[in-house]
Short mmCIF file of C-alpha atoms in Angstrom, two decimals:
data_model
loop_
_atom_site.label_atom_id
_atom_site.label_comp_id
_atom_site.label_asym_id
_atom_site.label_seq_id
_atom_site.Cartn_x
_atom_site.Cartn_y
_atom_site.Cartn_z
CA UNK A 1 67.89 87.50 -81.69
CA UNK A 2 69.86 91.16 -81.71
CA UNK A 3 68.59 94.82 -81.50
CA UNK A 4 68.49 98.35 -80.87
CA UNK A 5 65.68 100.86 -80.63
CA UNK A 6 66.26 104.89 -81.37
CA UNK A 7 69.21 107.17 -80.17
CA UNK A 8 69.72 110.71 -80.23
CA UNK A 9 73.43 110.98 -79.54
CA UNK A 10 72.69 111.89 -76.13
CA UNK A 11 75.45 108.80 -75.10
CA UNK A 12 78.81 110.97 -75.27
CA UNK A 13 77.60 113.17 -72.70
CA UNK A 14 77.84 110.12 -70.20
CA UNK A 15 80.89 111.56 -68.70
CA UNK A 16 81.61 114.59 -69.66
CA UNK A 17 81.93 117.86 -66.82
CA UNK A 18 84.40 120.59 -65.34
CA UNK A 19 87.79 119.80 -63.91
CA UNK A 20 86.44 121.03 -60.82
CA UNK A 21 83.13 118.86 -60.89
CA UNK A 22 85.33 116.44 -61.36
CA UNK A 23 87.67 117.18 -58.19
CA UNK A 24 84.98 117.77 -56.30
CA UNK A 25 83.53 114.59 -56.84
CA UNK A 26 86.15 112.33 -56.16
CA UNK A 27 86.84 114.15 -52.59
CA UNK A 28 83.53 113.79 -51.80
CA UNK A 29 83.99 110.02 -52.72
CA UNK A 30 87.08 109.41 -51.66
CA UNK A 31 85.99 109.61 -47.89
CA UNK A 32 84.16 106.22 -48.01
CA UNK A 33 87.32 104.67 -49.41
CA UNK A 34 88.25 101.40 -47.33
CA UNK A 35 90.81 98.64 -48.13
CA UNK A 36 91.45 95.25 -47.05
CA UNK A 37 87.43 94.87 -47.81
CA UNK A 38 85.93 91.74 -49.09
CA UNK A 39 82.04 90.77 -50.65
CA UNK A 40 80.49 88.76 -52.17
CA UNK A 41 78.03 89.31 -54.77
CA UNK A 42 75.11 88.29 -52.89
CA UNK A 43 76.29 91.08 -50.70
CA UNK A 44 76.38 93.65 -53.67
CA UNK A 45 73.49 92.72 -54.59
CA UNK A 46 71.78 93.84 -51.43
CA UNK A 47 72.93 98.06 -51.49
CA UNK A 48 70.32 98.75 -53.95
CA UNK A 49 69.21 101.94 -52.30
CA UNK A 50 70.31 105.06 -50.59
CA UNK A 51 69.64 103.85 -47.15
CA UNK A 52 71.44 100.70 -47.99
CA UNK A 53 73.91 101.97 -50.27
CA UNK A 54 74.84 102.07 -53.24
CA UNK A 55 77.77 99.35 -54.42
CA UNK A 56 78.98 98.75 -58.11
CA UNK A 57 81.39 96.47 -58.98
CA UNK A 58 83.97 96.74 -62.04
CA UNK A 59 86.55 93.74 -62.76
CA UNK A 60 87.22 92.38 -59.29
CA UNK A 61 86.34 95.60 -57.77
CA UNK A 62 83.37 97.04 -55.14
CA UNK A 63 82.62 99.97 -55.06
CA UNK A 64 80.19 102.67 -52.86
CA UNK A 65 78.65 105.48 -55.90
CA UNK A 66 76.51 106.39 -53.47
CA UNK A 67 76.68 109.70 -53.49
CA UNK A 68 78.06 110.02 -56.72
CA UNK A 69 74.34 109.18 -58.48
CA UNK A 70 72.86 112.58 -58.02
CA UNK A 71 75.09 114.17 -60.16
CA UNK A 72 75.99 111.78 -63.00
CA UNK A 73 76.17 113.58 -65.51
CA UNK A 74 74.19 110.41 -67.54
CA UNK A 75 71.32 110.70 -65.34
CA UNK A 76 70.47 108.80 -62.72
CA UNK A 77 68.01 106.15 -64.22
CA UNK A 78 70.93 105.46 -66.08
CA UNK A 79 73.47 104.87 -63.63
CA UNK A 80 70.33 102.90 -61.52
CA UNK A 81 70.65 100.50 -63.50
CA UNK A 82 74.19 99.22 -62.61
CA UNK A 83 73.01 99.29 -58.89
CA UNK A 84 74.39 95.91 -57.15
CA UNK A 85 75.55 93.97 -60.44
CA UNK A 86 79.00 95.17 -62.62
CA UNK A 87 79.81 98.00 -64.31
CA UNK A 88 81.31 96.58 -67.05
CA UNK A 89 78.26 95.79 -69.53
CA UNK A 90 77.21 99.79 -69.17
CA UNK A 91 81.17 100.39 -70.19
CA UNK A 92 81.59 98.26 -72.64
CA UNK A 93 78.55 100.24 -74.72
CA UNK A 94 79.44 103.61 -73.62
CA UNK A 95 83.39 103.84 -74.68
CA UNK A 96 83.84 107.26 -73.83
CA UNK A 97 83.97 106.09 -70.01
CA UNK A 98 87.08 103.91 -71.06
CA UNK A 99 88.96 106.99 -73.69
CA UNK A 100 89.04 109.16 -71.11
CA UNK A 101 90.76 108.35 -67.66
CA UNK A 102 88.12 110.61 -65.82
CA UNK A 103 85.32 108.00 -64.72
CA UNK A 104 88.00 105.63 -64.14
CA UNK A 105 88.97 108.38 -61.26
CA UNK A 106 86.22 109.16 -60.15
CA UNK A 107 85.69 105.56 -59.48
CA UNK A 108 88.59 104.51 -57.99
CA UNK A 109 88.07 107.46 -55.33
CA UNK A 110 84.76 105.54 -54.53
CA UNK A 111 86.55 102.30 -53.70
CA UNK A 112 84.90 100.12 -51.20
CA UNK A 113 86.59 96.79 -51.07
CA UNK A 114 86.78 93.76 -53.73
CA UNK A 115 85.37 90.91 -54.66
CA UNK A 116 85.76 87.61 -52.58
CA UNK A 117 88.23 85.25 -54.59
CA UNK A 118 87.27 82.66 -52.64
CA UNK A 119 83.25 82.74 -53.47
CA UNK A 120 82.04 79.67 -55.07
CA UNK A 121 81.90 79.81 -59.47
CA UNK A 122 78.49 79.69 -60.53
CA UNK A 123 77.81 75.70 -62.06
CA UNK A 124 77.09 75.04 -65.14
CA UNK A 125 73.77 71.96 -65.46
CA UNK A 126 74.71 70.80 -68.85
CA UNK A 127 71.50 68.56 -68.95
CA UNK A 128 69.81 72.39 -68.85
CA UNK A 129 68.69 72.71 -72.69
CA UNK A 130 69.41 76.68 -71.91
CA UNK A 131 72.77 76.35 -70.53
CA UNK A 132 74.47 77.72 -73.43
CA UNK A 133 72.37 80.43 -74.10
CA UNK A 134 74.97 83.34 -74.27
CA UNK A 135 75.60 85.51 -71.88
CA UNK A 136 72.98 88.34 -71.90
CA UNK A 137 72.92 93.28 -71.09
CA UNK A 138 71.64 92.95 -67.29
CA UNK A 139 69.70 96.89 -68.46
CA UNK A 140 67.39 94.64 -70.48
CA UNK A 141 63.64 94.25 -69.03
CA UNK A 142 63.37 90.62 -68.89
CA UNK A 143 59.78 89.09 -68.62
CA UNK A 144 61.56 85.31 -68.95
CA UNK A 145 64.38 83.62 -68.79
CA UNK A 146 64.33 80.50 -70.34
CA UNK A 147 63.46 81.07 -72.86
CA UNK A 148 64.61 84.18 -72.54
CA UNK A 149 62.64 87.47 -73.67
CA UNK A 150 63.11 90.82 -72.76
CA UNK A 151 63.27 94.08 -73.90
CA UNK A 152 64.63 97.39 -74.54
CA UNK A 153 64.86 99.41 -70.93
CA UNK A 154 63.05 103.11 -71.25
CA UNK A 155 65.95 104.66 -69.99
CA UNK A 156 68.38 103.78 -73.28
CA UNK A 157 65.88 103.44 -75.37
CA UNK A 158 67.51 107.26 -77.28
CA UNK A 159 70.44 106.02 -76.73
CA UNK A 160 71.43 105.28 -80.19
CA UNK A 161 69.92 105.02 -84.08
CA UNK A 162 71.42 101.70 -84.40
CA UNK A 163 70.99 99.10 -81.37
CA UNK A 164 73.94 97.89 -79.52
CA UNK A 165 74.23 94.11 -80.56
CA UNK A 166 73.56 93.28 -76.90
CA UNK A 167 70.82 95.96 -75.87
CA UNK A 168 68.47 94.13 -78.53
CA UNK A 169 65.49 92.76 -77.31
CA UNK A 170 64.54 88.94 -77.05
CA UNK A 171 62.03 86.73 -78.70
CA UNK A 172 62.76 83.15 -77.70
CA UNK A 173 60.75 79.97 -77.83
CA UNK A 174 64.13 78.05 -77.53
CA UNK A 175 67.35 77.55 -76.85
CA UNK A 176 69.96 79.47 -78.46
CA UNK A 177 70.71 76.99 -80.97
CA UNK A 178 74.85 76.65 -81.45
CA UNK A 179 76.41 77.44 -84.34
CA UNK A 180 79.76 76.08 -86.02
CA UNK A 181 81.10 77.40 -88.39
CA UNK A 182 82.92 74.93 -90.17
CA UNK A 183 80.26 73.09 -89.63
CA UNK A 184 77.76 75.25 -90.85
CA UNK A 185 75.11 74.20 -94.24
CA UNK A 186 72.30 76.14 -95.65
CA UNK A 187 70.33 73.77 -97.60
CA UNK A 188 68.11 74.58 -100.89
CA UNK A 189 65.52 72.19 -101.85
CA UNK A 190 61.79 71.69 -103.56
CA UNK A 191 59.68 72.61 -106.76
CA UNK A 192 62.19 74.74 -109.73
CA UNK A 193 65.21 74.64 -107.56
CA UNK A 194 68.42 72.84 -109.47
CA UNK A 195 68.49 68.60 -109.30
CA UNK A 196 72.39 68.11 -109.45
CA UNK A 197 75.34 71.83 -108.32
CA UNK A 198 78.47 71.32 -109.78
CA UNK A 199 81.62 70.48 -106.81
CA UNK A 200 83.17 73.62 -105.99
CA UNK A 201 83.13 77.40 -104.06
CA UNK A 202 81.37 75.06 -100.76
CA UNK A 203 78.20 73.73 -103.25
CA UNK A 204 78.53 70.06 -102.83
CA UNK A 205 76.37 68.27 -105.44
CA UNK A 206 73.45 67.35 -103.78
CA UNK A 207 70.34 65.61 -105.24
CA UNK A 208 67.23 67.74 -105.11
CA UNK A 209 69.26 70.75 -104.40
CA UNK A 210 71.36 72.94 -103.17
CA UNK A 211 74.61 73.06 -100.62
CA UNK A 212 76.09 75.99 -99.31
CA UNK A 213 78.32 76.10 -96.73
CA UNK A 214 79.70 79.07 -95.26
CA UNK A 215 82.56 80.17 -96.56
CA UNK A 216 80.88 79.01 -99.61
CA UNK A 217 78.62 82.09 -99.03
CA UNK A 218 81.20 83.73 -99.09
CA UNK A 219 82.95 83.60 -101.56
CA UNK A 220 80.33 83.40 -103.64
CA UNK A 221 78.27 86.35 -103.50
CA UNK A 222 78.99 89.74 -102.40
CA UNK A 223 77.63 90.69 -99.15
CA UNK A 224 74.46 93.56 -98.67
CA UNK A 225 74.41 95.93 -96.19
CA UNK A 226 70.54 96.82 -94.77
CA UNK A 227 69.22 99.02 -92.42
CA UNK A 228 65.89 97.93 -90.60
CA UNK A 229 63.93 98.52 -87.70
CA UNK A 230 62.42 94.85 -86.57
CA UNK A 231 59.34 94.96 -84.01
CA UNK A 232 57.68 91.91 -81.50
CA UNK A 233 54.55 92.05 -83.30
CA UNK A 234 52.97 92.76 -79.36
CA UNK A 235 55.21 95.61 -78.96
CA UNK A 236 53.46 97.73 -76.28
CA UNK A 237 50.87 95.23 -75.26
CA UNK A 238 51.25 95.81 -71.91
CA UNK A 239 49.69 99.27 -72.08
CA UNK A 240 46.62 97.02 -72.61
CA UNK A 241 46.17 95.58 -69.11
CA UNK A 242 44.76 98.61 -67.53
CA UNK A 243 41.91 97.79 -70.04
CA UNK A 244 41.31 93.89 -69.78
CA UNK A 245 43.75 91.36 -69.33
CA UNK A 246 45.74 90.47 -72.33
CA UNK A 247 47.05 87.01 -73.39
CA UNK A 248 50.43 86.78 -74.26
CA UNK A 249 54.12 88.05 -72.32
CA UNK A 250 53.65 91.81 -71.49
CA UNK A 251 55.95 93.88 -73.47
CA UNK A 252 55.91 97.67 -72.57
CA UNK A 253 57.01 99.96 -75.91
CA UNK A 254 61.06 98.15 -76.06
CA UNK A 255 61.19 94.87 -78.08
CA UNK A 256 61.71 96.92 -80.88
CA UNK A 257 65.21 97.35 -82.64
CA UNK A 258 67.29 98.76 -85.24
CA UNK A 259 69.99 97.63 -86.68
CA UNK A 260 72.81 97.10 -89.75
CA UNK A 261 72.01 93.70 -90.98
CA UNK A 262 74.67 91.99 -93.96
CA UNK A 263 74.69 89.17 -95.79
CA UNK A 264 74.07 87.74 -98.60
CA UNK A 265 70.40 87.51 -100.29
CA UNK A 266 67.63 85.39 -100.44
CA UNK A 267 66.96 86.09 -103.92
CA UNK A 268 70.88 85.13 -104.91
CA UNK A 269 70.86 82.35 -103.15
CA UNK A 270 67.79 81.18 -105.33
CA UNK A 271 68.40 82.21 -108.23
CA UNK A 272 72.36 80.10 -107.27
CA UNK A 273 69.84 77.25 -106.79
CA UNK A 274 67.81 77.45 -109.98
CA UNK A 275 64.81 79.31 -109.65
CA UNK A 276 66.55 82.61 -112.11
CA UNK A 277 63.04 85.14 -111.75
CA UNK A 278 59.34 84.50 -110.46
CA UNK A 279 58.06 83.90 -113.89
CA UNK A 280 60.43 80.69 -113.48
CA UNK A 281 59.02 80.21 -110.04
CA UNK A 282 55.70 80.55 -111.06
CA UNK A 283 56.37 78.60 -114.46
CA UNK A 284 56.86 75.54 -111.39
CA UNK A 285 54.35 76.79 -109.79
CA UNK A 286 56.49 77.31 -106.87
CA UNK A 287 53.94 79.94 -104.69
CA UNK A 288 55.55 79.81 -101.10
CA UNK A 289 59.27 79.83 -100.37
CA UNK A 290 59.49 78.13 -96.08
CA UNK A 291 62.95 78.19 -94.23
CA UNK A 292 63.75 75.55 -90.81
CA UNK A 293 65.60 76.60 -88.31
CA UNK A 294 68.70 74.61 -87.36
CA UNK A 295 66.91 73.81 -83.76
CA UNK A 296 64.21 72.07 -86.52
CA UNK A 297 60.80 74.97 -86.11
CA UNK A 298 59.78 74.63 -89.36
CA UNK A 299 55.74 75.88 -91.24
CA UNK A 300 54.28 72.86 -92.62
CA UNK A 301 55.66 71.84 -96.73
CA UNK A 302 52.67 72.34 -99.23
CA UNK A 303 53.07 70.67 -101.92
CA UNK A 304 53.61 74.19 -104.34
CA UNK A 305 56.54 74.94 -102.19
CA UNK A 306 60.28 75.56 -102.03
CA UNK A 307 62.66 75.30 -98.54
CA UNK A 308 65.63 76.81 -97.16
CA UNK A 309 67.55 75.25 -94.73
CA UNK A 310 70.37 75.21 -92.40
CA UNK A 311 72.56 73.21 -89.94
CA UNK A 312 74.96 74.32 -87.16
CA UNK A 313 73.99 77.81 -87.40
CA UNK A 314 71.29 79.97 -88.40
CA UNK A 315 68.26 79.81 -90.12
CA UNK A 316 69.51 82.40 -92.48
CA UNK A 317 72.09 83.96 -94.72
CA UNK A 318 72.72 86.92 -93.16
CA UNK A 319 74.11 87.71 -90.41
CA UNK A 320 74.19 91.37 -88.62
CA UNK A 321 77.33 93.64 -89.23
#
């Protein structure tokens, strides 16, 4: 899934500091700089406390930020989320770090070495059904990784009104399907759906329904934007565990996200397929719309239903903008 919680616009404070303060921090940090030293990622991961030293990586370099942590303008809790890891994913979200020279100058003064270029790359086991899953943001709180179930951490919950895509909470039961736009097909069939549609604009003749390619959806319909918040039904379940053990993922309060979604309205696709109004659908005996996902999951069908399915892509006609 993609998503986000809420924000009060504090992100811009992350790199704003008086010139004197920046100069002092740079002067204090420069004493730790060392040239020629190499680290493996495993070694960096061992440095996450003031006692061991707090290391981070950026691109191919390693930095000791121990003395800087307490002075981080964005707060100690946020910078510590990257302790022992790469800060690159965080800077991609908080782009004020790259819109100003100050953060890079501060970081350069804390450099202590480089990542070991001879370190063996991560080997992907292609027999693992989860091997093609997308890379996830390390700042998320993971309850599982296979399948991935993760939530927005409290430290980032108030950063943005619309959640950055990388920080959307994740609720999965299976591996993420691989999407190939050129092979995408959205199909609609069932009660009340026209039996034949003319070819053109990506719509193919399909006995018993309508079939649209990705280009067909884009060319036939006007996109619509909707801003909405989505929450997992188990959000805050973990808060009940001190009363009695609950069943399921012990979510805190981060299984909720907000996005601006952009795509084709389902209503318009159904109208194109022949269900021109609720009254027509009722006359045809349609009581439910059933979705069949690309990974094969579906709600059991009944005799009084129409269905919408997709192949080689997501199960919805709408995508997050």
